[in-house]
Amino acid sequence: MPMLEIQDIHKSFGEREVLKGVGLTVEKGAVVAILGPSGSGKTTLLRCINFLEKADSGSLLFDGERVDLARVSRADVARLRRKTAFVFQSYNLFRNKTVLQNVTEGLIVARRMHKDQAEAIAVRMLEKVGMADRCSQYPHQLSGGQQQRVAIARALATSPEIIYFDEPTSALDPELTGEVLDVMRQLAAEGMTMLVVTHEMGFARDVSSHVIFMEDGRIVESAPSAEFFANPRQERTRVFLSRIANR
């Protein structure tokens, strides 16, 4: 049984239909990259899966439990979110809290963990992403890449079964992108299950195990990464990859 299975998700904003019956499967330990042009529905899909947006219809099977995305209860959302983590494009760190406090906040407030235990976990996760020496600093004292690594440490601190990444490097200067991708490569090597919306073709090709290509609210192509890049089946996929290669 897959860790995550989404079936027939639809989502509209007013008159605009953004998702038009999207479905996908994520196996435990897989790294699935979601590619596609801007406006294709990638981020909306990720937000619906993690209940940051409410889908109009569709179902989600996670860890053996199926829910109706249009009728999911608050209790179901809270229970399922405890098994997942979300890394945002814009970091979403608390500006008035230190690096250490940003990582411990969810553990102490949402999970009622004792401060000492939360801080011990936070330090371990910050060490993992190379940020343990910045515990007492504030977000404004860090580069974008450092802030995103703190955000990843915060995600890891909750021991998620899967991490959703929404274009985690798109807000970064090119020279800072590598430090975040290196952390993600490390997580992939350790077997962390990840669903990653990204424009980073190198990451998708070299690190992901499966690629999904979206356009206009639909999945155009879904294939193992090696096959996707070496032998795309759809003409639209071939055009997209050729344009990326020629940039």
CSV table of C-alpha atoms in Angstrom, one decimal, residues 9 11 13 16-22 34-46 167 197-199 212-220 236 240:
chain,number,residue,atom,x,y,z
A,9,ILE,CA,-8.8,16.4,-6.8
A,11,LYS,CA,-10.2,22.9,-7.0
A,13,PHE,CA,-11.1,29.8,-7.2
A,16,ARG,CA,-11.1,29.6,-12.5
A,17,GLU,CA,-10.7,25.9,-12.3
A,18,VAL,CA,-7.1,25.3,-11.0
A,19,LEU,CA,-7.1,21.5,-10.4
A,20,LYS,CA,-9.1,19.3,-12.9
A,21,GLY,CA,-9.1,15.8,-11.4
A,22,VAL,CA,-5.5,15.3,-10.3
A,34,ILE,CA,6.3,18.0,-9.3
A,35,LEU,CA,7.3,20.1,-12.3
A,36,GLY,CA,5.4,22.4,-14.7
A,37,PRO,CA,5.0,25.9,-15.9
A,38,SER,CA,3.8,28.7,-13.6
A,39,GLY,CA,0.1,28.5,-13.1
A,40,SER,CA,-0.2,24.8,-13.7
A,41,GLY,CA,-1.7,24.1,-10.3
A,42,LYS,CA,1.4,22.6,-8.6
A,43,THR,CA,1.3,24.7,-5.4
A,44,THR,CA,-2.5,24.5,-5.1
A,45,LEU,CA,-2.2,20.7,-5.3
A,46,LEU,CA,0.3,20.7,-2.5
A,167,GLU,CA,9.4,25.5,-4.3
A,197,VAL,CA,7.2,21.3,-6.1
A,198,THR,CA,10.3,22.6,-7.8
A,199,HIS,CA,11.9,24.3,-10.8
A,212,ILE,CA,5.1,14.4,-12.3
A,213,PHE,CA,4.7,17.1,-15.0
A,214,MET,CA,1.6,19.3,-14.7
A,215,GLU,CA,0.0,21.8,-17.0
A,216,ASP,CA,-3.4,23.6,-16.9
A,217,GLY,CA,-4.5,21.8,-13.7
A,218,ARG,CA,-3.8,18.3,-15.0
A,219,ILE,CA,-1.0,15.8,-14.9
A,220,VAL,CA,0.4,15.5,-18.4
A,236,ARG,CA,4.2,18.7,-24.3
A,240,PHE,CA,9.0,21.8,-21.7
